[in-house]
Coordinates of C-alpha atoms in Angstrom, one line a residue:
M5 CA 96.4 115.2 129.4
Q6 CA 95.7 118.2 127.2
S7 CA 92.0 119.0 126.2
I8 CA 91.2 118.9 122.5
R9 CA 88.4 120.0 120.2
N10 CA 88.2 118.8 116.6
I11 CA 85.9 120.9 114.4
A12 CA 85.3 121.0 110.6
I13 CA 84.1 124.1 108.9
I14 CA 81.3 123.8 106.4
A15 CA 80.0 126.5 104.2
H16 CA 78.7 127.1 100.6
V17 CA 81.3 128.5 98.1
D18 CA 81.9 132.2 98.9
H19 CA 80.2 132.5 102.3
G20 CA 83.5 133.5 104.0
K21 CA 84.7 130.1 105.5
T22 CA 88.4 130.6 104.7
T23 CA 88.2 134.3 105.9
L24 CA 86.8 133.2 109.1
V25 CA 89.6 130.6 109.6
D26 CA 92.0 133.7 109.0
K27 CA 90.4 135.5 111.7
I28 CA 90.6 132.7 114.3
I29 CA 94.2 132.2 113.4
H30 CA 94.8 136.0 114.0
A31 CA 92.8 135.9 117.2
S32 CA 95.0 133.1 118.6
K33 CA 98.1 135.2 118.0
I34 CA 99.9 132.5 115.8
F35 CA 101.7 135.2 113.9
R36 CA 104.4 137.4 115.3
E37 CA 103.2 141.1 115.5
N38 CA 105.6 142.1 112.7
Q39 CA 104.9 139.1 110.4
Q40 CA 103.4 139.7 106.9
F41 CA 100.8 137.4 105.6
E42 CA 98.0 137.3 102.9
D43 CA 94.4 136.9 103.2
L44 CA 92.9 133.5 102.6
I45 CA 95.8 131.8 104.3
L46 CA 94.3 128.4 103.7
D47 CA 93.6 128.5 100.1
N48 CA 97.2 128.4 99.3
N49 CA 96.8 127.0 95.8
D50 CA 96.3 129.5 93.0
L51 CA 93.6 127.3 91.4
E52 CA 91.6 127.4 94.7
R53 CA 91.9 131.2 95.0
E54 CA 90.8 131.8 91.4
R55 CA 87.8 129.5 91.5
G56 CA 86.9 130.5 94.9
I57 CA 86.6 126.8 95.9
T58 CA 88.6 124.6 98.3
I59 CA 89.7 121.5 96.6
L60 CA 91.8 119.9 99.2
S61 CA 90.8 119.8 102.9
K62 CA 93.5 121.4 105.2
N63 CA 94.2 121.1 108.9
V64 CA 95.4 123.9 111.2
S65 CA 95.2 124.2 115.0
V66 CA 94.9 127.1 117.4
R67 CA 95.2 127.3 121.1
Y68 CA 92.8 129.1 123.3
Q69 CA 92.6 128.8 127.2
D70 CA 95.0 126.0 127.2
I71 CA 92.7 124.0 124.9
K72 CA 93.9 122.8 121.5
I73 CA 91.3 123.3 118.7
N74 CA 92.0 121.4 115.5
I75 CA 90.1 123.2 112.5
I76 CA 89.6 121.2 109.3
D77 CA 88.7 123.4 106.2
T78 CA 86.4 121.2 103.9
P79 CA 85.8 121.6 100.3
G80 CA 82.2 122.9 99.7
H81 CA 82.0 121.4 96.3
A82 CA 80.0 118.2 95.7
D83 CA 82.4 117.0 93.1
F84 CA 85.0 116.5 96.0
G85 CA 82.4 114.8 98.1
G86 CA 84.7 111.8 98.7
E87 CA 87.2 114.1 100.4
V88 CA 84.5 115.8 102.6
E89 CA 83.2 112.4 104.0
R90 CA 86.7 111.2 104.9
V91 CA 87.6 114.5 106.5
L92 CA 84.5 114.7 108.7
K93 CA 85.4 111.3 110.2
M94 CA 88.2 113.2 112.0
A95 CA 85.9 115.8 113.6
D96 CA 83.6 115.8 116.7
G97 CA 81.6 119.0 115.6
V98 CA 81.0 121.4 112.8
I99 CA 80.7 125.2 112.4
L100 CA 78.0 125.7 109.7
L101 CA 78.8 129.2 108.1
V102 CA 75.9 130.8 106.4
D103 CA 75.6 134.3 104.6
A104 CA 73.1 136.6 106.4
F105 CA 71.6 137.6 103.0
E106 CA 71.7 134.5 101.0
G107 CA 70.8 131.9 103.8
P108 CA 71.7 128.2 103.5
M109 CA 72.5 127.3 99.9
P110 CA 72.4 124.1 97.8
Q111 CA 76.1 123.0 98.3
T112 CA 75.8 123.4 102.1
R113 CA 73.1 120.9 102.1
F114 CA 75.1 117.9 100.9
V115 CA 78.0 118.4 103.4
L116 CA 75.8 119.3 106.3
G117 CA 73.7 116.0 105.5
K118 CA 76.8 114.0 105.9
A119 CA 77.9 115.8 109.2
L120 CA 74.5 115.2 110.8
E121 CA 74.6 111.5 109.6
L122 CA 77.8 111.1 111.5
G123 CA 76.3 112.6 114.6
L124 CA 78.5 115.6 114.8
T125 CA 77.4 118.6 117.0
P126 CA 76.7 121.8 114.9
I127 CA 77.4 125.5 115.8
V128 CA 75.7 127.9 113.4
V129 CA 77.5 131.2 112.4
V130 CA 75.4 133.8 110.4
N131 CA 78.2 135.7 108.7
K132 CA 78.1 139.1 106.8
V133 CA 75.5 140.7 109.0
D134 CA 77.0 144.1 108.0
K135 CA 75.7 143.6 104.4
E136 CA 72.9 145.6 103.2
N137 CA 69.4 144.1 103.1
C138 CA 70.7 141.3 105.3
R139 CA 68.1 139.1 107.2
P140 CA 70.0 137.3 110.0
D141 CA 66.7 136.1 111.9
E142 CA 65.1 134.7 108.8
V143 CA 68.3 133.0 107.8
Q144 CA 68.6 131.4 111.3
E145 CA 65.0 130.0 111.0
A146 CA 65.9 128.7 107.4
V147 CA 69.0 126.9 108.9
F148 CA 66.7 125.2 111.5
E149 CA 64.2 124.1 108.8
L150 CA 67.2 122.7 106.8
M151 CA 68.4 120.8 109.6
F152 CA 65.0 119.5 110.4
N153 CA 64.5 118.3 106.8
L154 CA 67.8 116.6 107.0
D155 CA 66.6 114.4 109.9
A156 CA 68.7 116.1 112.6
T157 CA 68.4 114.7 116.2
E158 CA 66.8 116.6 119.1
E159 CA 70.2 117.6 120.5
Q160 CA 71.6 118.7 116.9
L161 CA 68.4 120.9 116.5
E162 CA 69.2 122.8 119.8
F163 CA 72.3 124.3 118.2
H164 CA 74.0 127.4 119.4
T165 CA 73.8 130.4 116.9
L166 CA 76.3 133.3 116.6
Y167 CA 76.0 136.3 114.4
G168 CA 78.8 138.4 113.0
S169 CA 81.1 139.6 110.4
A170 CA 84.3 137.6 109.9
K171 CA 85.6 140.4 107.6
N172 CA 85.2 143.0 110.3
N173 CA 86.5 140.5 112.9
W174 CA 83.5 140.2 115.4
M175 CA 81.1 137.5 116.6
G176 CA 78.4 137.7 119.2
P177 CA 74.9 136.3 120.2
D178 CA 73.2 139.5 118.9
W179 CA 73.7 140.8 115.4
K180 CA 72.4 144.2 116.4
N181 CA 75.1 144.7 119.1
P182 CA 78.5 144.1 117.5
T183 CA 81.3 143.0 119.7
D184 CA 84.9 143.9 119.4
S185 CA 86.3 140.5 118.7
I186 CA 85.9 137.0 117.4
I187 CA 86.4 135.5 121.0
P188 CA 82.8 134.6 121.5
L189 CA 83.1 132.0 118.7
L190 CA 86.1 130.4 120.4
D191 CA 84.2 130.4 123.6
A192 CA 81.2 128.6 121.9
I193 CA 83.7 126.0 120.5
V194 CA 85.1 125.2 123.9
K195 CA 81.6 125.2 125.7
Y196 CA 79.4 123.3 122.8
I197 CA 81.7 121.0 121.0
P198 CA 82.3 117.8 122.7
E199 CA 85.9 116.6 123.5
P200 CA 86.9 113.5 121.6
K201 CA 85.6 110.3 123.1
I202 CA 88.4 108.3 124.5
E203 CA 87.9 104.5 124.3
E204 CA 89.8 101.9 126.2
G205 CA 91.6 99.4 124.2
S206 CA 94.8 98.8 121.9
T207 CA 96.0 101.5 119.5
Q208 CA 93.9 102.5 116.5
M209 CA 94.4 105.2 114.0
Q210 CA 92.6 105.4 110.7
I211 CA 94.4 107.1 107.8
T212 CA 91.8 109.5 106.4
S213 CA 94.1 111.6 104.1
L214 CA 97.5 112.0 102.9
D215 CA 100.2 114.4 102.1
Y216 CA 103.4 114.1 100.0
S217 CA 106.8 115.6 100.5
N218 CA 109.9 115.4 98.2
F219 CA 112.1 114.6 101.2
V220 CA 110.1 112.0 103.2
G221 CA 107.7 110.7 100.6
R222 CA 104.0 109.9 101.6
I223 CA 102.8 111.2 104.9
A224 CA 99.8 109.4 106.5
I225 CA 97.3 111.7 108.3
G226 CA 94.5 110.7 110.6
R227 CA 93.1 110.9 114.0
V228 CA 94.2 108.7 116.9
K229 CA 91.0 106.8 118.0
R230 CA 92.4 104.6 120.8
G231 CA 95.8 104.3 122.5
K232 CA 99.0 106.4 121.6
I233 CA 101.1 106.7 118.4
I234 CA 104.8 106.8 119.6
E235 CA 107.6 107.8 117.4
G236 CA 110.2 104.9 116.6
Q237 CA 107.7 102.3 117.7
Q238 CA 106.4 99.3 115.5
Y239 CA 102.7 98.8 114.7
S240 CA 100.6 96.8 112.5
L241 CA 99.1 98.2 109.2
C242 CA 95.8 96.6 108.5
K243 CA 95.0 96.6 104.7
A244 CA 91.9 96.3 102.7
D245 CA 92.3 92.7 101.8
G246 CA 92.5 91.6 105.6
S247 CA 96.1 91.3 105.6
T248 CA 98.4 93.1 108.1
K249 CA 102.0 94.1 107.7
R250 CA 104.6 95.3 110.3
I251 CA 105.6 99.0 110.1
K252 CA 107.8 101.3 112.0
V253 CA 106.7 104.9 112.6
K254 CA 109.8 107.1 111.8
E255 CA 108.4 110.6 112.9
V256 CA 105.0 111.8 114.4
H257 CA 103.9 115.3 113.8
V258 CA 100.9 117.2 115.2
F259 CA 99.2 120.3 113.7
E260 CA 100.3 123.3 115.4
G261 CA 99.2 126.8 114.0
L262 CA 99.7 126.6 110.2
G263 CA 102.5 124.0 110.5
R264 CA 103.3 120.8 112.1
N265 CA 105.5 120.2 115.2
R266 CA 107.5 117.0 115.7
V267 CA 106.6 115.1 118.9
T268 CA 107.6 111.9 120.6
E269 CA 103.9 110.6 121.0
V270 CA 100.3 111.6 120.3
Q271 CA 97.5 111.2 122.5
P272 CA 94.0 109.8 121.6
G273 CA 91.6 112.2 120.1
D274 CA 94.4 114.3 118.4
I275 CA 95.0 114.5 114.6
C276 CA 98.5 113.6 113.5
A277 CA 100.8 113.0 110.5
I278 CA 103.0 110.1 110.5
T279 CA 106.1 109.6 108.2
G280 CA 108.2 106.5 107.4
I281 CA 105.5 104.0 106.6
E282 CA 105.4 102.6 103.2
G283 CA 102.6 101.1 100.9
F284 CA 99.6 102.4 102.8
D285 CA 96.2 103.4 101.3
I286 CA 93.4 105.7 102.7
G287 CA 91.3 103.6 105.0
D288 CA 94.1 101.5 106.3
T289 CA 94.3 101.3 110.1
V290 CA 97.6 101.7 112.0
A291 CA 97.0 99.2 115.0
D292 CA 98.6 97.5 117.7
L293 CA 101.4 95.1 116.8
E294 CA 100.3 92.2 119.0
K295 CA 96.6 92.3 118.6
P296 CA 95.7 94.6 115.5
E297 CA 92.1 95.5 115.4
P298 CA 91.1 97.3 112.2
L299 CA 88.6 100.2 112.1
P300 CA 85.7 99.9 109.5
R301 CA 87.0 101.0 106.1
I302 CA 86.5 104.1 104.3
T303 CA 85.3 103.5 100.7
I304 CA 87.2 105.5 97.9
D305 CA 85.2 105.8 94.8
E306 CA 86.8 103.9 91.9
P307 CA 87.7 105.6 88.7
T308 CA 85.1 105.5 86.0
M309 CA 86.7 107.5 83.2
N310 CA 90.0 107.5 81.4
M311 CA 91.6 110.1 79.1
L312 CA 94.7 109.9 77.0
F313 CA 97.5 112.1 78.1
T314 CA 100.3 112.7 75.5
I315 CA 103.1 115.2 74.8
N316 CA 102.2 118.2 72.6
N317 CA 103.3 117.5 69.0
S318 CA 101.5 120.4 67.2
P319 CA 103.2 122.9 65.1
F320 CA 103.2 125.3 68.1
F321 CA 105.0 122.8 70.2
G322 CA 107.5 124.2 72.8
K323 CA 106.5 127.9 72.2
E324 CA 104.7 128.5 75.6
G325 CA 105.6 125.7 78.0
K326 CA 108.8 124.7 79.7
F327 CA 108.0 120.9 80.2
V328 CA 107.4 119.3 76.9
T329 CA 109.0 115.8 76.7
S330 CA 107.5 112.4 77.5
R331 CA 109.9 112.0 80.5
H332 CA 108.5 115.2 82.0
L333 CA 104.9 114.1 81.5
R334 CA 105.7 110.5 83.0
D335 CA 107.5 111.9 86.1
R336 CA 104.7 114.5 86.8
L337 CA 101.8 111.9 86.4
M338 CA 103.4 109.5 88.8
K339 CA 104.2 112.2 91.4
E340 CA 100.3 113.0 91.2
T341 CA 99.4 109.3 92.0
E342 CA 101.3 109.4 95.4
K343 CA 98.8 112.0 96.8
N344 CA 95.7 111.9 94.5
L345 CA 93.8 108.9 95.6
A346 CA 91.3 108.4 93.0
L347 CA 93.8 108.6 90.1
R348 CA 95.6 105.8 88.3
V349 CA 98.1 106.1 85.6
E350 CA 98.8 103.3 83.0
P351 CA 101.5 103.3 80.3
T352 CA 100.4 102.4 76.7
D353 CA 102.2 100.7 73.9
S354 CA 103.7 104.0 73.0
E355 CA 106.4 105.8 75.0
D356 CA 104.8 109.2 75.0
K357 CA 101.0 108.3 75.6
F358 CA 99.6 107.5 79.1
L359 CA 96.1 106.5 80.0
V360 CA 95.0 108.5 83.1
Y361 CA 92.0 107.1 85.1
G362 CA 89.9 109.5 87.3
R363 CA 86.6 110.0 88.9
G364 CA 85.1 112.5 86.4
I365 CA 85.6 115.5 84.3
L366 CA 86.2 118.1 87.1
H367 CA 88.6 115.6 88.8
L368 CA 90.7 115.3 85.6
S369 CA 90.5 119.0 84.6
V370 CA 91.9 120.2 88.0
L371 CA 94.8 118.0 87.3
I372 CA 95.2 119.4 83.8
E373 CA 94.8 122.9 85.0
T374 CA 97.3 122.4 87.7
M375 CA 99.8 121.0 85.2
R376 CA 99.4 123.8 82.7
R377 CA 100.2 126.3 85.4
E378 CA 103.3 124.5 86.3
G379 CA 104.5 125.0 82.8
Y380 CA 103.7 121.8 81.1
E381 CA 102.5 121.3 77.5
I382 CA 100.1 118.4 77.0
Q383 CA 97.4 117.0 74.6
V384 CA 94.5 115.0 75.9
G385 CA 92.0 112.9 74.1
Q386 CA 88.3 112.6 74.5
P387 CA 87.2 111.4 78.0
Q388 CA 86.2 107.7 77.8
V389 CA 84.3 105.6 80.3
L390 CA 85.7 102.3 81.2
Y391 CA 83.8 99.2 79.9
K392 CA 84.2 95.6 81.1
T393 CA 83.4 92.4 79.4
I394 CA 81.4 90.1 81.9
N395 CA 80.2 86.6 80.7
G396 CA 81.0 87.6 77.1
E397 CA 78.8 90.8 77.3
K398 CA 79.8 94.3 77.3
H399 CA 79.2 96.1 80.6
E400 CA 79.5 99.8 81.5
P401 CA 79.7 101.7 84.7
I402 CA 76.4 102.9 86.1
E403 CA 76.2 105.6 88.6
T404 CA 73.6 106.6 91.1
L405 CA 72.7 110.3 90.3
V406 CA 71.0 112.2 93.1
V407 CA 69.6 115.7 92.1
D408 CA 67.9 118.0 94.7
V409 CA 65.9 120.6 92.7
P410 CA 63.1 123.1 93.2
D411 CA 59.7 121.7 92.4
T412 CA 59.3 124.0 89.2
A413 CA 62.4 122.6 87.6
A414 CA 62.2 118.8 88.3
G415 CA 60.6 118.2 84.9
K416 CA 63.5 119.6 83.0
V417 CA 66.0 117.6 85.0
I418 CA 64.1 114.3 84.4
E419 CA 64.1 115.1 80.7
L420 CA 67.7 115.8 80.4
A421 CA 68.7 112.6 82.4
T422 CA 66.4 110.3 80.6
Q423 CA 67.7 111.6 77.1
R424 CA 71.1 110.2 78.3
K425 CA 69.6 106.7 79.2
G426 CA 68.9 107.8 82.9
E427 CA 66.2 105.8 84.7
L428 CA 64.2 107.5 87.4
L429 CA 64.2 105.4 90.6
V430 CA 63.0 107.8 93.3
M431 CA 61.1 111.0 93.3
E432 CA 60.0 112.4 96.6
P433 CA 59.7 115.7 98.3
K434 CA 62.5 116.5 100.6
G435 CA 61.6 119.5 102.6
D436 CA 61.2 122.4 100.1
L437 CA 63.0 120.5 97.1
Q438 CA 62.2 117.5 94.9
H439 CA 64.7 114.7 95.6
L440 CA 65.3 112.7 92.4
E441 CA 67.4 109.7 92.1
F442 CA 68.5 108.0 88.8
K443 CA 70.5 105.2 87.5
I444 CA 72.6 106.7 84.7
P445 CA 75.5 105.4 82.6
S446 CA 78.9 107.3 83.5
R447 CA 79.1 108.4 79.9
G448 CA 75.7 110.1 80.3
L449 CA 77.1 112.4 82.9
I450 CA 79.6 114.0 80.5
G451 CA 78.3 117.4 79.7
L452 CA 75.2 116.8 82.0
R453 CA 76.2 119.1 84.9
N454 CA 76.3 122.2 82.6
N455 CA 73.0 121.4 80.9
V456 CA 71.2 120.8 84.3
L457 CA 72.5 124.0 85.9
T458 CA 71.5 126.0 83.0
A459 CA 68.0 124.5 82.9
T460 CA 67.6 125.1 86.7
Q461 CA 69.2 128.6 86.9
G462 CA 72.0 127.0 88.9
E463 CA 69.7 125.7 91.8
A464 CA 70.2 122.0 91.3
I465 CA 72.5 120.0 93.6
M466 CA 74.0 117.2 91.7
N467 CA 75.9 114.4 93.3
H468 CA 76.8 111.1 91.9
R469 CA 78.4 108.0 93.1
F470 CA 79.4 104.8 91.3
S471 CA 77.0 102.0 91.7
A472 CA 77.9 98.9 89.5
Y473 CA 78.8 97.6 86.1
E474 CA 75.5 96.8 84.2
P475 CA 75.0 95.6 80.4
F476 CA 75.6 98.5 77.9
K477 CA 72.6 100.6 77.6
G478 CA 73.0 101.6 73.9
V479 CA 73.9 104.8 72.1
I480 CA 73.7 108.1 73.7
P481 CA 73.4 110.9 71.3
G482 CA 76.6 113.2 71.5
R483 CA 77.5 116.2 69.6
V484 CA 75.7 116.2 66.2
N485 CA 77.5 119.0 64.4
G486 CA 80.9 118.5 62.6
S487 CA 84.0 120.8 62.9
L488 CA 85.3 123.7 60.7
I489 CA 89.0 122.9 60.3
S490 CA 91.8 125.4 59.3
M491 CA 93.2 124.6 55.8
E492 CA 96.6 126.2 56.3
G493 CA 98.8 127.9 58.8
G494 CA 98.9 131.7 59.5
A495 CA 96.8 134.4 61.0
C496 CA 93.1 134.3 60.2
T497 CA 91.4 137.5 58.7
A498 CA 88.1 139.2 59.5
Y499 CA 87.3 139.2 55.8
A500 CA 87.6 135.3 55.5
I501 CA 85.5 134.7 58.6
D502 CA 82.8 137.0 57.6
K503 CA 82.5 135.2 54.1
L504 CA 82.2 131.8 56.1
Q505 CA 79.8 132.8 58.8
D506 CA 76.9 131.0 57.0
R507 CA 78.9 127.8 57.4
G508 CA 78.8 127.7 61.3
F509 CA 80.3 129.6 64.2
F510 CA 83.8 130.3 65.1
F511 CA 86.0 129.7 68.1
V512 CA 88.9 132.1 67.0
D513 CA 89.2 135.8 66.7
P514 CA 90.6 137.6 63.5
G515 CA 94.4 138.1 63.9
E516 CA 94.8 134.7 65.8
E517 CA 97.7 132.4 64.6
L518 CA 96.4 129.1 63.5
Y519 CA 98.0 125.9 62.0
A520 CA 96.6 123.4 59.4
G521 CA 94.3 120.8 61.1
Q522 CA 93.2 123.1 64.0
V523 CA 89.5 122.9 64.8
I524 CA 88.5 126.5 64.5
G525 CA 84.7 126.3 64.6
E526 CA 81.4 124.3 64.6
H527 CA 79.9 123.3 61.3
S528 CA 76.2 123.9 60.8
R529 CA 75.9 120.4 59.6
D530 CA 76.9 117.1 60.8
N531 CA 80.2 116.6 58.6
D532 CA 83.7 118.1 59.0
I533 CA 84.8 120.6 56.4
V534 CA 88.1 122.3 55.6
V535 CA 88.0 126.1 55.4
N536 CA 90.5 128.8 54.4
V537 CA 90.3 131.7 56.9
Q538 CA 93.6 133.1 56.0
K539 CA 92.5 134.4 52.8
G540 CA 92.6 138.4 52.5
K541 CA 90.6 140.6 50.3
Q542 CA 91.9 141.2 46.9
L543 CA 93.0 144.9 46.8
T544 CA 92.8 147.0 43.6
N545 CA 93.6 150.6 43.1
M546 CA 90.0 151.1 42.1
R547 CA 87.3 152.3 44.5
A548 CA 83.7 151.7 44.3
S549 CA 81.1 153.0 46.7
G550 CA 79.4 150.3 48.6
S551 CA 81.8 147.5 48.0
D552 CA 83.9 148.4 51.1
T553 CA 81.2 147.6 53.7
N554 CA 82.6 146.9 57.2
T555 CA 82.6 143.2 58.2
K556 CA 80.3 142.5 61.1
I557 CA 81.4 139.2 62.7
A558 CA 79.7 137.3 65.5
P559 CA 82.1 137.1 68.5
A560 CA 84.0 133.9 68.9
R561 CA 82.8 131.3 71.2
K562 CA 85.4 130.7 74.0
F563 CA 85.4 127.4 76.1
S564 CA 86.5 126.8 79.5
L565 CA 88.8 123.8 80.0
E566 CA 85.9 121.5 81.2
E567 CA 83.7 122.5 78.3
A568 CA 86.3 122.0 75.9
M569 CA 87.1 118.5 77.4
E570 CA 83.4 117.6 77.0
Y571 CA 83.2 119.1 73.5
I572 CA 85.9 117.2 71.5
Q573 CA 85.1 114.3 69.4
K574 CA 86.9 110.9 69.2
D575 CA 89.3 112.0 66.4
E576 CA 90.2 115.2 68.0
Y577 CA 92.8 116.1 70.8
L578 CA 92.8 119.2 73.2
E579 CA 96.2 120.9 73.2
V580 CA 96.8 122.5 76.5
T581 CA 99.6 124.9 77.2
P582 CA 100.3 127.4 80.0
K583 CA 98.6 130.3 77.7
S584 CA 96.2 128.6 75.3
I585 CA 93.6 125.8 75.0
R586 CA 93.2 124.8 71.3
M587 CA 91.3 121.9 69.7
R588 CA 92.8 120.0 66.9
K589 CA 92.4 117.0 64.8
I590 CA 94.6 114.0 65.8
H591 CA 95.9 113.8 62.1
L592 CA 96.5 117.3 61.0
N593 CA 96.8 116.3 57.2
E594 CA 93.6 116.1 55.3
N595 CA 94.7 113.0 53.4
E596 CA 95.8 111.2 56.6
R597 CA 92.4 111.9 58.2
N598 CA 90.5 110.4 55.3
K599 CA 92.8 107.3 55.2
A600 CA 92.3 106.8 58.9
A601 CA 88.5 107.3 58.6
K602 CA 88.4 104.6 55.8
M603 CA 90.4 102.3 58.0
Q604 CA 88.0 102.8 60.8
D605 CA 85.0 102.1 58.6
A606 CA 86.5 98.9 57.2

């Protein structure tokens, strides 16, 4: 039987995790000598490259000294925490990668905590020791302290440390004496990471992630815990409700290099992908046909928020995108549910509107951003949390919010959370940080992350988990200012904006093309007003000194996609196209808006 090591790589955003995997792949000679390739091989999605975050975990494998090493690249972002926890179940050890100057950072803490809880063996790699002002020895001590604070076991605290520079392609036990290759890291993996424990018994494989192919449909990925998975054989699929159904495995693939190889059978301890099975969910167990024994289930957080997705029907429709019809939108959303686990799509009474349910703002915004890059034009409504009526009373989703924050900023975080009906349950020191736990309504989380990060200079680590439905907590104050709305279509002028600056601030620059009903700024008061920003200056052939003073305009406020999603009101849509993000009123005509407002009041 072949010897295997399963290892996950943990690191804070931008500490060089994906670069390190690149170098391991090069060291194991997967590419032919003359083959061309890019850097950051694993962040193969544009959105991941730009944001510098890994959103989806990925599997690759390399061979070293006849040992197969399966490497799992994990998302470092707490928002994709569900993804991380599932993926760590496939590993026996972790490589913790830290920057030799910055040391262990907030995001690292969350994923490392999960890995230590699961009993995984850590190897610490202090990266970027070629940087100026780096302090590798202090960073190594900081990692030890962090692990101690996270209640690591004695064995975990005796971790092996390597120093190096992934960019310059070397690793070694001493940072003052650079080696000439990355091989010492591979030696350490072979020596310190345990082989998968092989248990006796009937076949068991838990599905921990999935992929989708246009040719074969959904592909189940997981680690074989016991027994073997053999191509063409029949097994039982153990579902969440305790039922089992008979399935036949069509093809079995193992990870080899950057791709997959088709094999006839997979040995226990290896990670594989199976095609041909229908109707499976994450957490289901592929088990023996005669006596199926399910593994304990992995929980997937249920959606707590929905947004209305509809086709773009603004006056600028079809100018920038190529997929604009309701058929395009429906097909794309249905395709997404095949591989995006926490997402649900429901049709509404209108053919061109769909309710999309997701885990939160970032989860939904990644979908919207991906769609706009593919050439879709869509409009989305204000994010809404999901209410339930239980015993005739309105209940709303409550989440457990965990914030780890430096001592000095704890007060600000408590204040921000309690303003949004958060209830402080736990406040205790956790090593060098204050550990805060709140019960907070899901709708209180909309816009909270930005405020907390601003108040704590980006040092807070926020993580939230759906807890339960509880009685409605009352009104949470939202945006208090009204909108400035464009009166007519056309390009706005600097002259008109200058004259209206005392009314509020603008989101548009002079010369930008607008349409009637577009939200172009924030009013300084709480009501909406319609303004004419297309009006030019009346020109005469008379000149007077002093009357032609230059206009001085405050710069337009620009929103990111997430900020715009959190900003819009109930009666507004966000128009998203491949090139633009615009806010608009649902009813572009002022009379229709007034009529709709009266009907709502009645």
